[in-house]
Amino acid sequence: MKKDIISMLDVKDDLKQIIDNAIEMKKGNYEKIMKGRTMAMIFEKSSTRTRVSFEVAMEKLGGHALFLGKNDIQLGRGESIQDTAMVLSRYVDVIMYRAYSHENMKELAKHASVPVINGLDDKEHPCQVMADLMTIKEKKGRLKGLTMVYFGDGNNNMAHSLILGCAIAGMKIRIVAPRAFWPEEYYIEEARKLGGEVEVEEIGEDSAREADVVVTDTWVSMGDEAEKEERLRIFKGYTVDEKIMAQAKEDAIFMHCLPAYYGYEVTKEVAYGKQSVIFDEAENRMWAQMAIIKWLFE
Ligand code: CP
Ligand code: NVA
């Protein structure tokens, strides 16, 4: 059966291997395993990191990537996801899809005869979280037993994939979010089934206690633009600043998948401060994805 990466759950048995491979590949130890192979990359939403890192990753592995903006292909004019999947599967070896809807992501994977990689949808962002875990392992030397504290929109793709990713990696996660933006119960349940320790709370005086890793993400994800004003009002007080970082462990690192909106979810002082690893995290998208591709084609 072909492998897909739609959710962090799809890599739960091999996450450690993927992360260790990514760290190894970053040292220059990789072969051109994608020689003669092509990746189609369908984008319904904007992207800097996902687009460029996948394209360069494919080139480094000896393969080729095709950028397909939704409005450049017939999908944007109403061709079905099923037909898009069935046609692309005749030309390419793997499809990366950035979608508005997780349902559409699953539909594409169902009808594609080649592997499908989730390059972000409304529910999950697994490629980012694999790069994040790789970055934590690089910085801390381990994952098991560490505590992550995530501030802000607890109901978005990053929060959900981090909840699953931490559970798989043996890390504890605390989601600090306004009650209306707590994670979907499904992700907490799945994490707990894997033995994950998940806490969810509203912001307090010591929300970042015991944190080895402090994380945030935009308060207004792609697709949420109509709610922007309301969200900015509700999330006020959740900005990761130096006061929050001071509650965490002294050697805590700060992470953000980017793009960041400074002065909202994080201050510039923290994002560019000495605890921040955001640009290593961005770079690691490429190495983690090379390891993901290797895993799919092994
Ligand atoms: N972090 C991330 O996925 O960034 P892009 O939207 O630029 O791809
Ligand atoms: N939660 C953000 C992540 C961007 C990479 C969004 O979906 O817009």
XYZ file of C-alpha atoms and ligand atoms in Angstrom:
314
model
C 0.000 0.000 0.000
C 1.227 3.515 -0.750
C 2.170 5.760 2.169
C 0.629 9.227 2.688
C 1.446 11.877 5.261
C -1.862 13.557 5.975
C -1.556 13.647 9.762
C 1.215 13.293 12.323
C -0.486 10.005 13.144
C 0.684 8.643 9.773
C 4.314 8.757 10.944
C 3.780 7.696 14.527
C 5.795 4.486 14.227
C 8.705 6.056 12.361
C 8.963 9.610 13.689
C 12.252 9.000 15.493
C 13.791 7.515 12.363
C 12.606 10.440 10.192
C 14.035 13.005 12.635
C 17.348 11.191 12.971
C 17.573 10.858 9.173
C 16.876 14.586 8.797
C 19.704 15.428 11.211
C 22.005 13.091 9.277
C 20.986 14.556 5.903
C 21.730 18.050 7.216
C 25.349 16.886 7.640
C 25.431 16.189 3.888
C 24.757 12.467 4.099
C 22.151 11.835 1.434
C 21.859 10.161 -1.966
C 20.022 11.304 -5.083
C 17.146 8.919 -4.403
C 14.622 10.990 -6.401
C 16.556 10.881 -9.684
C 14.020 10.750 -12.514
C 11.129 11.410 -10.127
C 8.758 14.381 -10.014
C 6.733 15.990 -7.240
C 3.576 17.989 -8.027
C 2.973 20.755 -5.473
C -0.612 22.055 -5.409
C -1.040 25.326 -3.531
C -4.476 26.726 -2.682
C -2.853 29.187 -0.257
C 0.291 31.319 -0.165
C 3.617 29.867 0.912
C 7.247 30.860 1.212
C 8.857 28.088 3.284
C 6.838 25.067 2.165
C 7.119 25.915 -1.500
C 10.803 26.744 -1.566
C 11.961 24.061 0.865
C 10.147 21.265 -0.987
C 11.384 22.467 -4.354
C 14.995 22.680 -3.175
C 14.668 19.380 -1.280
C 13.571 17.644 -4.479
C 16.475 19.169 -6.380
C 18.987 18.072 -3.736
C 17.607 14.530 -3.987
C 18.062 14.558 -7.763
C 14.380 14.981 -8.612
C 12.149 17.729 -9.893
C 9.211 19.699 -8.405
C 6.307 21.359 -10.237
C 4.567 24.351 -8.672
C 0.823 24.218 -9.377
C -1.057 27.232 -8.065
C -4.730 26.392 -7.708
C -5.727 29.027 -10.223
C -3.178 27.840 -12.758
C -4.718 24.373 -12.944
C -8.277 23.310 -13.731
C -8.955 22.585 -10.051
C -9.478 26.338 -9.695
C -12.183 26.233 -12.370
C -14.090 23.366 -10.838
C -12.362 20.180 -11.965
C -12.882 17.653 -9.197
C -10.256 16.689 -6.661
C -10.787 13.058 -7.673
C -9.958 13.720 -11.324
C -7.038 15.964 -10.386
C -5.647 13.166 -8.208
C -6.173 10.495 -10.870
C -4.608 12.568 -13.648
C -1.606 13.808 -11.673
C -0.921 10.237 -10.538
C -0.308 9.333 -14.207
C 2.487 11.939 -14.493
C 4.187 12.375 -11.146
C 5.573 10.208 -8.348
C 4.367 12.176 -5.320
C 1.909 15.016 -4.664
C 2.323 17.730 -2.047
C -0.916 19.597 -1.354
C -1.598 22.798 0.605
C -5.353 22.940 1.048
C -8.066 24.911 2.747
C -9.847 21.791 3.880
C -8.682 18.595 5.549
C -11.603 16.814 3.839
C -10.205 17.784 0.437
C -6.769 16.612 1.567
C -8.199 13.174 2.399
C -10.143 13.102 -0.853
C -6.983 13.760 -2.870
C -5.074 11.059 -0.980
C -7.920 8.597 -1.478
C -7.922 8.967 -5.251
C -4.189 9.435 -5.879
C -2.250 6.267 -6.568
C 0.975 8.047 -5.505
C 1.887 9.277 -2.010
C 0.250 12.528 -0.858
C 1.980 14.879 1.580
C -0.022 17.416 3.586
C 1.707 20.762 3.130
C -0.818 22.348 5.545
C -4.577 22.316 5.760
C -7.079 23.728 8.247
C -6.508 20.872 10.723
C -2.840 19.901 10.564
C 0.644 20.925 9.455
C 2.680 17.737 9.892
C 5.741 18.730 7.814
C 6.250 21.798 9.981
C 5.984 19.788 13.176
C 8.544 17.225 11.994
C 10.949 20.122 11.310
C 10.120 21.548 14.742
C 10.867 18.275 16.519
C 14.091 17.938 14.536
C 15.075 21.444 15.677
C 14.300 20.647 19.318
C 16.361 17.468 19.114
C 19.270 19.418 17.603
C 19.121 22.061 20.304
C 18.338 19.883 23.327
C 19.847 16.558 22.304
C 16.633 14.699 23.088
C 12.837 14.963 22.933
C 11.566 12.532 25.557
C 10.654 14.180 28.829
C 10.756 17.764 27.557
C 7.878 20.219 28.061
C 6.477 22.408 25.290
C 4.167 25.329 26.011
C 2.174 26.708 23.087
C 0.498 30.134 23.331
C -2.315 31.531 21.216
C -4.667 29.815 18.777
C -5.015 26.335 20.254
C -7.526 25.329 17.609
C -5.363 25.644 14.497
C -3.275 23.314 12.313
C -0.043 23.910 14.251
C -1.574 23.324 17.671
C -3.185 20.073 16.532
C -0.068 18.656 14.876
C 2.084 19.723 17.846
C -0.260 17.946 20.262
C 0.128 14.724 18.268
C 3.832 15.237 17.590
C 4.665 15.809 21.268
C 2.691 12.711 22.278
C 4.539 10.568 19.734
C 7.896 12.020 20.798
C 7.241 11.550 24.525
C 7.033 15.277 25.254
C 4.497 16.982 27.465
C 2.511 19.841 25.900
C 0.525 22.644 27.496
C -1.795 24.656 25.256
C -2.409 28.149 26.656
C -5.342 29.644 24.764
C -8.594 31.531 25.217
C -11.376 29.028 25.918
C -13.040 29.613 22.539
C -9.777 28.524 20.875
C -9.021 25.324 22.715
C -8.002 22.379 20.526
C -10.437 19.967 18.955
C -11.097 17.184 21.451
C -10.181 14.574 18.822
C -6.498 15.597 18.849
C -6.290 15.556 22.636
C -7.920 12.127 22.743
C -5.591 10.711 20.077
C -2.575 12.142 21.904
C -3.685 10.637 25.199
C -4.230 7.264 23.527
C -0.537 7.429 22.607
C 0.347 8.118 26.235
C 0.719 11.861 25.652
C 0.449 14.365 28.478
C -1.713 17.281 27.298
C -2.768 20.256 29.417
C -5.063 23.036 28.202
C -5.597 26.259 30.107
C -6.272 29.969 29.774
C -3.420 32.373 30.376
C -2.218 32.904 33.951
C 0.778 34.216 35.828
C 2.934 31.135 35.325
C 1.650 29.664 32.065
C 5.158 28.969 30.727
C 6.295 27.140 33.886
C 8.728 24.252 33.318
C 8.864 25.000 29.584
C 11.864 23.753 27.626
C 10.238 25.048 24.458
C 7.899 28.038 24.086
C 5.922 28.137 20.851
C 3.396 30.383 19.220
C 1.771 30.859 15.823
C -0.242 33.560 14.095
C -3.581 34.458 15.651
C -5.111 34.713 12.159
C -4.392 31.656 10.049
C -4.951 31.567 6.310
C -8.697 31.199 5.867
C -9.512 33.054 9.134
C -9.141 36.557 7.694
C -12.846 37.420 8.075
C -12.498 36.978 11.857
C -9.340 39.060 12.107
C -10.654 41.924 14.259
C -12.479 39.640 16.656
C -9.437 37.388 16.983
C -7.061 40.267 17.698
C -9.433 41.324 20.500
C -9.777 37.828 21.991
C -6.060 36.975 21.826
C -4.954 40.237 23.463
C -2.812 39.263 26.444
C -1.417 36.124 24.795
C 1.603 37.815 23.188
C 4.792 35.881 23.924
C 7.057 38.548 25.403
C 10.086 38.652 27.678
C 7.846 38.350 30.732
C 6.443 35.034 29.480
C 9.915 33.801 28.473
C 11.120 34.588 32.026
C 8.539 32.090 33.404
C 10.084 29.275 31.317
C 13.275 27.359 32.107
C 16.374 29.484 31.792
C 17.589 27.513 28.771
C 14.179 27.399 27.053
C 14.076 27.997 23.314
C 11.471 30.015 21.424
C 9.904 28.636 18.228
C 7.476 29.929 15.581
C 6.713 28.253 12.264
C 6.549 31.680 10.544
C 5.252 33.883 9.024
C 5.202 35.951 12.248
C 3.250 39.103 12.980
C 5.387 41.001 15.460
C 3.604 42.793 18.262
C 0.722 40.315 18.059
C 1.558 36.668 18.869
C 5.207 37.492 19.707
C 7.332 40.556 20.310
C 10.328 41.343 18.096
C 12.549 41.192 21.188
C 11.668 37.515 21.741
C 11.599 36.506 18.063
C 15.072 37.967 17.438
C 16.323 37.332 20.978
C 19.005 34.880 22.080
C 16.540 32.100 22.957
C 14.901 32.176 19.531
C 15.636 29.404 17.018
C 13.090 30.452 14.401
C 15.466 30.623 11.451
C 17.066 27.247 12.193
C 13.511 25.957 12.417
C 12.725 27.433 8.984
C 15.891 25.907 7.483
C 15.046 22.538 8.967
C 11.862 22.374 6.912
C 14.077 21.425 3.994
C 16.078 18.706 5.808
C 13.010 17.262 7.488
C 11.219 17.089 4.147
C 14.169 15.325 2.558
C 13.841 12.735 5.321
C 10.075 12.569 4.763
C 10.578 11.936 1.040
C 13.166 9.255 1.841
C 10.678 7.611 4.209
C 7.959 7.627 1.534
C 10.162 6.043 -1.113
C 12.108 3.579 1.011
N 5.677 27.679 8.030
C 5.147 27.596 6.794
O 4.503 26.616 6.414
O 5.392 28.681 6.022
P 4.824 28.971 4.562
O 3.378 29.341 4.702
O 5.662 30.138 4.093
O 5.000 27.761 3.716
N -1.459 28.523 11.250
C -0.840 29.185 10.133
C 0.407 28.487 9.729
C 1.134 29.127 8.573
C 2.326 28.352 8.133
C -1.828 29.233 8.980
O -2.528 28.233 8.744
O -1.911 30.261 8.306
